Each structure stands twice: as C-alpha cells, then as structure tokens.
mmCIF file with all atom_site columns, C-alpha atoms and ligand atoms in Angstrom:
data_model
loop_
_atom_site.group_PDB
_atom_site.id
_atom_site.type_symbol
_atom_site.label_atom_id
_atom_site.label_alt_id
_atom_site.label_comp_id
_atom_site.label_asym_id
_atom_site.label_entity_id
_atom_site.label_seq_id
_atom_site.pdbx_PDB_ins_code
_atom_site.Cartn_x
_atom_site.Cartn_y
_atom_site.Cartn_z
_atom_site.occupancy
_atom_site.B_iso_or_equiv
_atom_site.pdbx_formal_charge
_atom_site.auth_seq_id
_atom_site.auth_comp_id
_atom_site.auth_asym_id
_atom_site.auth_atom_id
_atom_site.pdbx_PDB_model_num
ATOM   1   C CA . MET A 1 1   ? 23.446  -26.046 -7.793 1.00 0.00 ? 1   MET A CA 1
ATOM   2   C CA . LYS A 1 2   ? 24.451  -22.770 -6.527 1.00 0.00 ? 2   LYS A CA 1
ATOM   3   C CA . LYS A 1 3   ? 24.669  -21.718 -3.377 1.00 0.00 ? 3   LYS A CA 1
ATOM   4   C CA . HIS A 1 4   ? 22.579  -18.429 -2.651 1.00 0.00 ? 4   HIS A CA 1
ATOM   5   C CA . THR A 1 5   ? 22.715  -16.700 1.387  1.00 0.00 ? 5   THR A CA 1
ATOM   6   C CA . LEU A 1 6   ? 20.265  -14.424 2.402  1.00 0.00 ? 6   LEU A CA 1
ATOM   7   C CA . HIS A 1 7   ? 20.748  -11.280 4.538  1.00 0.00 ? 7   HIS A CA 1
ATOM   8   C CA . THR A 1 8   ? 19.510  -9.193  6.973  1.00 0.00 ? 8   THR A CA 1
ATOM   9   C CA . GLU A 1 9   ? 20.645  -6.750  9.540  1.00 0.00 ? 9   GLU A CA 1
ATOM   10  C CA . PHE A 1 10  ? 19.220  -5.006  12.298 1.00 0.00 ? 10  PHE A CA 1
ATOM   11  C CA . LEU A 1 11  ? 19.893  -2.719  14.978 1.00 0.00 ? 11  LEU A CA 1
ATOM   12  C CA . ALA A 1 12  ? 19.767  -3.448  18.384 1.00 0.00 ? 12  ALA A CA 1
ATOM   13  C CA . TYR A 1 13  ? 19.133  -0.547  21.208 1.00 0.00 ? 13  TYR A CA 1
ATOM   14  C CA . THR A 1 14  ? 20.252  -1.145  24.690 1.00 0.00 ? 14  THR A CA 1
ATOM   15  C CA . SER A 1 15  ? 17.513  0.063   25.531 1.00 0.00 ? 15  SER A CA 1
ATOM   16  C CA . ALA A 1 16  ? 14.462  2.464   24.410 1.00 0.00 ? 16  ALA A CA 1
ATOM   17  C CA . ASP A 1 17  ? 16.318  5.502   25.797 1.00 0.00 ? 17  ASP A CA 1
ATOM   18  C CA . GLU A 1 18  ? 18.709  5.773   23.045 1.00 0.00 ? 18  GLU A CA 1
ATOM   19  C CA . LEU A 1 19  ? 15.942  6.035   20.207 1.00 0.00 ? 19  LEU A CA 1
ATOM   20  C CA . PRO A 1 20  ? 15.089  8.440   18.182 1.00 0.00 ? 20  PRO A CA 1
ATOM   21  C CA . ALA A 1 21  ? 12.118  10.723  20.297 1.00 0.00 ? 21  ALA A CA 1
ATOM   22  C CA . ALA A 1 22  ? 9.711   9.714   17.632 1.00 0.00 ? 22  ALA A CA 1
ATOM   23  C CA . ASP A 1 23  ? 10.476  5.665   18.245 1.00 0.00 ? 23  ASP A CA 1
ATOM   24  C CA . ARG A 1 24  ? 9.921   6.359   21.178 1.00 0.00 ? 24  ARG A CA 1
ATOM   25  C CA . ALA A 1 25  ? 7.106   7.421   20.961 1.00 0.00 ? 25  ALA A CA 1
ATOM   26  C CA . LEU A 1 26  ? 5.354   5.374   19.284 1.00 0.00 ? 26  LEU A CA 1
ATOM   27  C CA . LEU A 1 27  ? 6.947   2.154   21.699 1.00 0.00 ? 27  LEU A CA 1
ATOM   28  C CA . ALA A 1 28  ? 4.868   4.216   24.248 1.00 0.00 ? 28  ALA A CA 1
ATOM   29  C CA . LEU A 1 29  ? 1.267   3.852   22.441 1.00 0.00 ? 29  LEU A CA 1
ATOM   30  C CA . ALA A 1 30  ? 2.569   0.405   21.689 1.00 0.00 ? 30  ALA A CA 1
ATOM   31  C CA . ARG A 1 31  ? 2.258   -0.353  25.152 1.00 0.00 ? 31  ARG A CA 1
ATOM   32  C CA . GLN A 1 32  ? -0.600  2.043   26.189 1.00 0.00 ? 32  GLN A CA 1
ATOM   33  C CA . SER A 1 33  ? -2.357  0.488   23.435 1.00 0.00 ? 33  SER A CA 1
ATOM   34  C CA . LEU A 1 34  ? -1.577  -3.188  24.737 1.00 0.00 ? 34  LEU A CA 1
ATOM   35  C CA . GLN A 1 35  ? -3.693  -2.263  27.745 1.00 0.00 ? 35  GLN A CA 1
ATOM   36  C CA . ASN A 1 36  ? -6.614  -2.577  25.407 1.00 0.00 ? 36  ASN A CA 1
ATOM   37  C CA . SER A 1 37  ? -5.066  -6.298  24.410 1.00 0.00 ? 37  SER A CA 1
ATOM   38  C CA . TYR A 1 38  ? -8.216  -9.105  24.251 1.00 0.00 ? 38  TYR A CA 1
ATOM   39  C CA . SER A 1 39  ? -6.733  -11.745 25.302 1.00 0.00 ? 39  SER A CA 1
ATOM   40  C CA . PRO A 1 40  ? -8.402  -14.006 28.063 1.00 0.00 ? 40  PRO A CA 1
ATOM   41  C CA . TYR A 1 41  ? -7.073  -17.333 25.893 1.00 0.00 ? 41  TYR A CA 1
ATOM   42  C CA . SER A 1 42  ? -3.488  -16.811 26.062 1.00 0.00 ? 42  SER A CA 1
ATOM   43  C CA . ASN A 1 43  ? -3.605  -13.641 28.810 1.00 0.00 ? 43  ASN A CA 1
ATOM   44  C CA . PHE A 1 44  ? -0.450  -13.036 27.076 1.00 0.00 ? 44  PHE A CA 1
ATOM   45  C CA . GLN A 1 45  ? -0.956  -9.393  25.283 1.00 0.00 ? 45  GLN A CA 1
ATOM   46  C CA . VAL A 1 46  ? 0.396   -7.598  22.349 1.00 0.00 ? 46  VAL A CA 1
ATOM   47  C CA . GLY A 1 47  ? 0.283   -3.880  21.471 1.00 0.00 ? 47  GLY A CA 1
ATOM   48  C CA . ALA A 1 48  ? 1.073   -2.259  18.300 1.00 0.00 ? 48  ALA A CA 1
ATOM   49  C CA . ALA A 1 49  ? 1.349   0.923   17.151 1.00 0.00 ? 49  ALA A CA 1
ATOM   50  C CA . VAL A 1 50  ? 1.691   2.438   13.072 1.00 0.00 ? 50  VAL A CA 1
ATOM   51  C CA . LEU A 1 51  ? 3.124   5.716   12.763 1.00 0.00 ? 51  LEU A CA 1
ATOM   52  C CA . LEU A 1 52  ? 1.613   6.892   9.007  1.00 0.00 ? 52  LEU A CA 1
ATOM   53  C CA . ALA A 1 53  ? 3.286   9.253   6.690  1.00 0.00 ? 53  ALA A CA 1
ATOM   54  C CA . ASN A 1 54  ? 1.019   12.222  8.024  1.00 0.00 ? 54  ASN A CA 1
ATOM   55  C CA . GLY A 1 55  ? 2.262   12.064  11.638 1.00 0.00 ? 55  GLY A CA 1
ATOM   56  C CA . GLU A 1 56  ? 0.009   10.726  13.104 1.00 0.00 ? 56  GLU A CA 1
ATOM   57  C CA . MET A 1 57  ? -0.362  7.642   15.067 1.00 0.00 ? 57  MET A CA 1
ATOM   58  C CA . LEU A 1 58  ? -1.779  5.092   15.632 1.00 0.00 ? 58  LEU A CA 1
ATOM   59  C CA . GLY A 1 59  ? -2.275  1.956   18.287 1.00 0.00 ? 59  GLY A CA 1
ATOM   60  C CA . GLY A 1 60  ? -4.109  -1.986  17.853 1.00 0.00 ? 60  GLY A CA 1
ATOM   61  C CA . ALA A 1 61  ? -3.706  -5.026  20.317 1.00 0.00 ? 61  ALA A CA 1
ATOM   62  C CA . ASN A 1 62  ? -4.687  -8.866  20.143 1.00 0.00 ? 62  ASN A CA 1
ATOM   63  C CA . TYR A 1 63  ? -8.359  -9.772  19.727 1.00 0.00 ? 63  TYR A CA 1
ATOM   64  C CA . GLU A 1 64  ? -8.399  -13.417 20.587 1.00 0.00 ? 64  GLU A CA 1
ATOM   65  C CA . ASN A 1 65  ? -11.570 -15.964 19.792 1.00 0.00 ? 65  ASN A CA 1
ATOM   66  C CA . ALA A 1 66  ? -12.629 -19.045 22.250 1.00 0.00 ? 66  ALA A CA 1
ATOM   67  C CA . SER A 1 67  ? -12.723 -20.467 18.947 1.00 0.00 ? 67  SER A CA 1
ATOM   68  C CA . TYR A 1 68  ? -8.857  -20.066 18.508 1.00 0.00 ? 68  TYR A CA 1
ATOM   69  C CA . PRO A 1 69  ? -7.480  -20.012 14.886 1.00 0.00 ? 69  PRO A CA 1
ATOM   70  C CA . MET A 1 70  ? -9.368  -16.283 14.333 1.00 0.00 ? 70  MET A CA 1
ATOM   71  C CA . CYS A 1 71  ? -7.568  -14.845 17.103 1.00 0.00 ? 71  CYS A CA 1
ATOM   72  C CA . ILE A 1 72  ? -6.426  -11.346 15.289 1.00 0.00 ? 72  ILE A CA 1
ATOM   73  C CA . CYS A 1 73  ? -2.772  -10.807 16.230 1.00 0.00 ? 73  CYS A CA 1
ATOM   74  C CA . ALA A 1 74  ? -2.216  -6.417  17.495 1.00 0.00 ? 74  ALA A CA 1
ATOM   75  C CA . GLU A 1 75  ? -0.184  -6.279  14.030 1.00 0.00 ? 75  GLU A CA 1
ATOM   76  C CA . GLN A 1 76  ? -2.761  -7.545  11.959 1.00 0.00 ? 76  GLN A CA 1
ATOM   77  C CA . SER A 1 77  ? -4.902  -6.048  14.431 1.00 0.00 ? 77  SER A CA 1
ATOM   78  C CA . VAL A 1 78  ? -4.206  -2.041  13.882 1.00 0.00 ? 78  VAL A CA 1
ATOM   79  C CA . LEU A 1 79  ? -2.454  -2.467  10.672 1.00 0.00 ? 79  LEU A CA 1
ATOM   80  C CA . ALA A 1 80  ? -6.477  -3.669  9.317  1.00 0.00 ? 80  ALA A CA 1
ATOM   81  C CA . ALA A 1 81  ? -7.296  -0.955  11.089 1.00 0.00 ? 81  ALA A CA 1
ATOM   82  C CA . THR A 1 82  ? -5.611  2.066   9.480  1.00 0.00 ? 82  THR A CA 1
ATOM   83  C CA . ALA A 1 83  ? -5.419  0.821   5.567  1.00 0.00 ? 83  ALA A CA 1
ATOM   84  C CA . SER A 1 84  ? -9.710  0.918   6.590  1.00 0.00 ? 84  SER A CA 1
ATOM   85  C CA . ARG A 1 85  ? -9.780  4.303   7.836  1.00 0.00 ? 85  ARG A CA 1
ATOM   86  C CA . PHE A 1 86  ? -6.499  6.006   6.196  1.00 0.00 ? 86  PHE A CA 1
ATOM   87  C CA . PRO A 1 87  ? -6.715  3.722   2.976  1.00 0.00 ? 87  PRO A CA 1
ATOM   88  C CA . LYS A 1 88  ? -4.149  6.238   1.053  1.00 0.00 ? 88  LYS A CA 1
ATOM   89  C CA . GLU A 1 89  ? -2.071  6.950   3.580  1.00 0.00 ? 89  GLU A CA 1
ATOM   90  C CA . SER A 1 90  ? 1.644   5.213   4.214  1.00 0.00 ? 90  SER A CA 1
ATOM   91  C CA . VAL A 1 91  ? 2.667   3.711   7.439  1.00 0.00 ? 91  VAL A CA 1
ATOM   92  C CA . VAL A 1 92  ? 5.959   4.510   7.373  1.00 0.00 ? 92  VAL A CA 1
ATOM   93  C CA . ALA A 1 93  ? 6.279   2.649   10.849 1.00 0.00 ? 93  ALA A CA 1
ATOM   94  C CA . ILE A 1 94  ? 5.188   0.132   13.046 1.00 0.00 ? 94  ILE A CA 1
ATOM   95  C CA . ALA A 1 95  ? 6.235   -0.856  17.257 1.00 0.00 ? 95  ALA A CA 1
ATOM   96  C CA . VAL A 1 96  ? 5.038   -3.839  18.883 1.00 0.00 ? 96  VAL A CA 1
ATOM   97  C CA . THR A 1 97  ? 5.419   -4.605  22.224 1.00 0.00 ? 97  THR A CA 1
ATOM   98  C CA . VAL A 1 98  ? 4.779   -7.464  24.782 1.00 0.00 ? 98  VAL A CA 1
ATOM   99  C CA . HIS A 1 99  ? 3.528   -7.736  28.156 1.00 0.00 ? 99  HIS A CA 1
ATOM   100 C CA . ASN A 1 100 ? 2.842   -11.637 29.479 1.00 0.00 ? 100 ASN A CA 1
ATOM   101 C CA . PRO A 1 101 ? 1.493   -12.152 33.289 1.00 0.00 ? 101 PRO A CA 1
ATOM   102 C CA . ASN A 1 102 ? 3.409   -15.169 33.995 1.00 0.00 ? 102 ASN A CA 1
ATOM   103 C CA . ARG A 1 103 ? 6.551   -13.636 33.643 1.00 0.00 ? 103 ARG A CA 1
ATOM   104 C CA . PRO A 1 104 ? 8.366   -10.279 32.125 1.00 0.00 ? 104 PRO A CA 1
ATOM   105 C CA . VAL A 1 105 ? 10.152  -10.678 28.720 1.00 0.00 ? 105 VAL A CA 1
ATOM   106 C CA . ALA A 1 106 ? 12.716  -8.518  28.432 1.00 0.00 ? 106 ALA A CA 1
ATOM   107 C CA . GLN A 1 107 ? 12.978  -9.571  24.252 1.00 0.00 ? 107 GLN A CA 1
ATOM   108 C CA . PRO A 1 108 ? 12.126  -8.304  21.424 1.00 0.00 ? 108 PRO A CA 1
ATOM   109 C CA . ALA A 1 109 ? 8.435   -8.872  20.261 1.00 0.00 ? 109 ALA A CA 1
ATOM   110 C CA . ALA A 1 110 ? 8.919   -11.267 17.044 1.00 0.00 ? 110 ALA A CA 1
ATOM   111 C CA . PRO A 1 111 ? 6.030   -10.857 15.398 1.00 0.00 ? 111 PRO A CA 1
ATOM   112 C CA . CYS A 1 112 ? 5.285   -13.716 13.943 1.00 0.00 ? 112 CYS A CA 1
ATOM   113 C CA . GLY A 1 113 ? 5.003   -15.312 10.575 1.00 0.00 ? 113 GLY A CA 1
ATOM   114 C CA . ALA A 1 114 ? 1.023   -14.229 9.303  1.00 0.00 ? 114 ALA A CA 1
ATOM   115 C CA . CYS A 1 115 ? 2.369   -10.930 10.674 1.00 0.00 ? 115 CYS A CA 1
ATOM   116 C CA . ARG A 1 116 ? 5.311   -10.706 8.518  1.00 0.00 ? 116 ARG A CA 1
ATOM   117 C CA . GLN A 1 117 ? 3.619   -11.380 6.005  1.00 0.00 ? 117 GLN A CA 1
ATOM   118 C CA . VAL A 1 118 ? 0.515   -8.846  6.720  1.00 0.00 ? 118 VAL A CA 1
ATOM   119 C CA . ILE A 1 119 ? 3.022   -6.155  7.330  1.00 0.00 ? 119 ILE A CA 1
ATOM   120 C CA . CYS A 1 120 ? 4.620   -6.902  3.113  1.00 0.00 ? 120 CYS A CA 1
ATOM   121 C CA . GLU A 1 121 ? 1.805   -6.733  1.917  1.00 0.00 ? 121 GLU A CA 1
ATOM   122 C CA . THR A 1 122 ? 0.866   -2.897  3.372  1.00 0.00 ? 122 THR A CA 1
ATOM   123 C CA . GLU A 1 123 ? 4.454   -2.650  2.254  1.00 0.00 ? 123 GLU A CA 1
ATOM   124 C CA . GLN A 1 124 ? 3.387   -4.205  -1.603 1.00 0.00 ? 124 GLN A CA 1
ATOM   125 C CA . LYS A 1 125 ? -0.520  -1.996  -1.312 1.00 0.00 ? 125 LYS A CA 1
ATOM   126 C CA . ASN A 1 126 ? 1.464   1.075   0.514  1.00 0.00 ? 126 ASN A CA 1
ATOM   127 C CA . LYS A 1 127 ? 4.589   1.032   -2.161 1.00 0.00 ? 127 LYS A CA 1
ATOM   128 C CA . LYS A 1 128 ? 6.263   1.756   1.344  1.00 0.00 ? 128 LYS A CA 1
ATOM   129 C CA . THR A 1 129 ? 8.617   0.461   3.491  1.00 0.00 ? 129 THR A CA 1
ATOM   130 C CA . MET A 1 130 ? 8.211   0.367   7.041  1.00 0.00 ? 130 MET A CA 1
ATOM   131 C CA . ARG A 1 131 ? 10.589  0.383   10.398 1.00 0.00 ? 131 ARG A CA 1
ATOM   132 C CA . ILE A 1 132 ? 9.475   -2.503  12.621 1.00 0.00 ? 132 ILE A CA 1
ATOM   133 C CA . ILE A 1 133 ? 10.588  -1.045  16.158 1.00 0.00 ? 133 ILE A CA 1
ATOM   134 C CA . LEU A 1 134 ? 10.352  -3.793  18.847 1.00 0.00 ? 134 LEU A CA 1
ATOM   135 C CA . GLN A 1 135 ? 10.399  -3.829  22.472 1.00 0.00 ? 135 GLN A CA 1
ATOM   136 C CA . GLY A 1 136 ? 9.645   -6.227  25.004 1.00 0.00 ? 136 GLY A CA 1
ATOM   137 C CA . GLU A 1 137 ? 8.238   -5.523  28.475 1.00 0.00 ? 137 GLU A CA 1
ATOM   138 C CA . THR A 1 138 ? 12.663  -4.386  29.254 1.00 0.00 ? 138 THR A CA 1
ATOM   139 C CA . GLY A 1 139 ? 15.669  -5.236  27.093 1.00 0.00 ? 139 GLY A CA 1
ATOM   140 C CA . PRO A 1 140 ? 16.919  -4.632  24.529 1.00 0.00 ? 140 PRO A CA 1
ATOM   141 C CA . VAL A 1 141 ? 15.420  -3.004  21.390 1.00 0.00 ? 141 VAL A CA 1
ATOM   142 C CA . TYR A 1 142 ? 15.519  -4.583  17.441 1.00 0.00 ? 142 TYR A CA 1
ATOM   143 C CA . VAL A 1 143 ? 14.615  -1.568  14.339 1.00 0.00 ? 143 VAL A CA 1
ATOM   144 C CA . PHE A 1 144 ? 14.571  -3.320  11.117 1.00 0.00 ? 144 PHE A CA 1
ATOM   145 C CA . GLU A 1 145 ? 14.333  -0.870  8.170  1.00 0.00 ? 145 GLU A CA 1
ATOM   146 C CA . LYS A 1 146 ? 11.823  -3.560  5.893  1.00 0.00 ? 146 LYS A CA 1
ATOM   147 C CA . GLY A 1 147 ? 9.235   -5.905  6.092  1.00 0.00 ? 147 GLY A CA 1
ATOM   148 C CA . GLY A 1 148 ? 11.404  -7.987  3.827  1.00 0.00 ? 148 GLY A CA 1
ATOM   149 C CA . ASP A 1 149 ? 14.561  -7.779  6.187  1.00 0.00 ? 149 ASP A CA 1
ATOM   150 C CA . LEU A 1 150 ? 11.954  -10.050 8.628  1.00 0.00 ? 150 LEU A CA 1
ATOM   151 C CA . LEU A 1 151 ? 11.171  -12.136 6.226  1.00 0.00 ? 151 LEU A CA 1
ATOM   152 C CA . PRO A 1 152 ? 12.885  -12.650 2.909  1.00 0.00 ? 152 PRO A CA 1
ATOM   153 C CA . LEU A 1 153 ? 11.727  -14.300 -0.168 1.00 0.00 ? 153 LEU A CA 1
ATOM   154 C CA . SER A 1 154 ? 8.394   -13.583 0.869  1.00 0.00 ? 154 SER A CA 1
ATOM   155 C CA . PHE A 1 155 ? 4.910   -14.096 -1.401 1.00 0.00 ? 155 PHE A CA 1
ATOM   156 C CA . GLY A 1 156 ? 3.779   -11.457 -3.118 1.00 0.00 ? 156 GLY A CA 1
ATOM   157 C CA . GLY A 1 157 ? 1.458   -9.821  -5.096 1.00 0.00 ? 157 GLY A CA 1
ATOM   158 C CA . GLU A 1 158 ? 4.367   -9.860  -8.232 1.00 0.00 ? 158 GLU A CA 1
ATOM   159 C CA . TYR A 1 159 ? 3.158   -14.290 -7.786 1.00 0.00 ? 159 TYR A CA 1
ATOM   160 C CA . LEU A 1 160 ? -0.168  -14.009 -9.222 1.00 0.00 ? 160 LEU A CA 1
HETATM 161 N N1 . LIG B 2 .   ? 0.161   -12.157 19.039 1.00 0.00 ? 201 LIG B N1 1
HETATM 162 C C1 . LIG B 2 .   ? -0.027  -11.357 18.659 1.00 0.00 ? 201 LIG B C1 1
HETATM 163 O O1 . LIG B 2 .   ? -0.501  -9.793  18.277 1.00 0.00 ? 201 LIG B O1 1
HETATM 164 N N2 . LIG B 2 .   ? 0.853   -10.832 17.953 1.00 0.00 ? 201 LIG B N2 1
HETATM 165 C C2 . LIG B 2 .   ? 2.372   -12.212 16.660 1.00 0.00 ? 201 LIG B C2 1
HETATM 166 O O2 . LIG B 2 .   ? 2.590   -11.345 16.776 1.00 0.00 ? 201 LIG B O2 1
HETATM 167 C C3 . LIG B 2 .   ? 2.374   -12.384 17.906 1.00 0.00 ? 201 LIG B C3 1
HETATM 168 C C4 . LIG B 2 .   ? 0.832   -13.370 19.140 1.00 0.00 ? 201 LIG B C4 1
HETATM 169 C C5 . LIG B 2 .   ? -1.421  -12.732 20.240 1.00 0.00 ? 201 LIG B C5 1
HETATM 170 C C6 . LIG B 2 .   ? -1.931  -14.109 19.400 1.00 0.00 ? 201 LIG B C6 1
HETATM 171 C C7 . LIG B 2 .   ? -2.573  -14.697 20.934 1.00 0.00 ? 201 LIG B C7 1
HETATM 172 O O3 . LIG B 2 .   ? -3.972  -13.288 20.494 1.00 0.00 ? 201 LIG B O3 1
HETATM 173 C C8 . LIG B 2 .   ? -0.947  -14.157 21.521 1.00 0.00 ? 201 LIG B C8 1
HETATM 174 O O4 . LIG B 2 .   ? -0.399  -13.464 20.903 1.00 0.00 ? 201 LIG B O4 1
HETATM 175 C C9 . LIG B 2 .   ? -0.833  -15.354 22.019 1.00 0.00 ? 201 LIG B C9 1
HETATM 176 O O5 . LIG B 2 .   ? -0.354  -16.395 21.031 1.00 0.00 ? 201 LIG B O5 1
#
C-alpha cells in the first residue's frame, strides 16, 4: 500500500481590483450576465463568461426548470453555447459569479461537481486548459490555472 497526496493550488486576490484588466473585464461580463438568470425556483443567480482564443467574450446564466434536475448551470450553459457557436475556438478562461437575493455571498462562487466535469471535457475537446476566475458578490477572487486543479483525478475520454 502506498499513500498518495493530490496537490492543487490557486491564487487568491483580495478583491477584483487586483486582477489583470482582461480578467476584470471577464468577471464584469459574468456579473452582467447574471441579470439574464432564469431562476424562479431557487432565486439563486449565477453568471458565467468565457474568453475565447480569438479574444471574443461570451456570457451565460443559469436556466432553471420546474422539473428541478433539468436546471442548467451557468457554466454549462455558456460552455455549451460556445461549443455550438464557435466549435473551433478554444476557451482560454471562464469567470463565474453569483447573486443570492436572500443574503450577500462574500466567498468565491464554487462551480458544482458537474460543472467541473464539463470544464474538464471542454479542455479535452479543445486540447487547451482554461483559467477559472471565481468571485461571490464581493470579497476575494480565486484563480485556478486549469480544470484539473478544481477536479483532480477526473474522468475523461481516455477511459473509454
Ligand atoms: N448553479 C450554477 O449555475 N452553477 C453552479 O456551479 C452551481 C449551481 C445554479 C443551478 C441552480 O439554478 C442554482 O444555481 C441553485 O443551485
């Protein structure tokens, strides 16, 4: 028996003001996009924005359904739309932010497990890792260099 340790790392910025301008712009688009959140069941608004290799930015939001398991997360919504509209373009970064009308979120938005899996799949598809920029409504911003840092030991096409 051998014990293994999985290592992950990320950068923590005190606030969005410390980010490079391109990351600030992407986070601003994510924040703007959460206004398009369709979330009548949870009231929890999530906005995501991607930066493509060609410099273009696209935003998306969560899209809920009365049949609850069919709710589409903001990250999956924007990544699927991007793959459909720009199948040849790599995603180089994704920013995610949230708004909870019941209580301000002062910690970075944490993508759910399924969204982490979709981020890893997108990286495999594009043969390009993406930076992941996470912020709540206020507070610190976390930056991960790649999906694998959020989802170590992930399942992927190499198993099939
Ligand atoms: N949600 C996201 O959009 N992204 C995540 O990573 C976590 C959760 C959405 C799904 C649902 O519409 C609402 O947040 C509450 O779970």
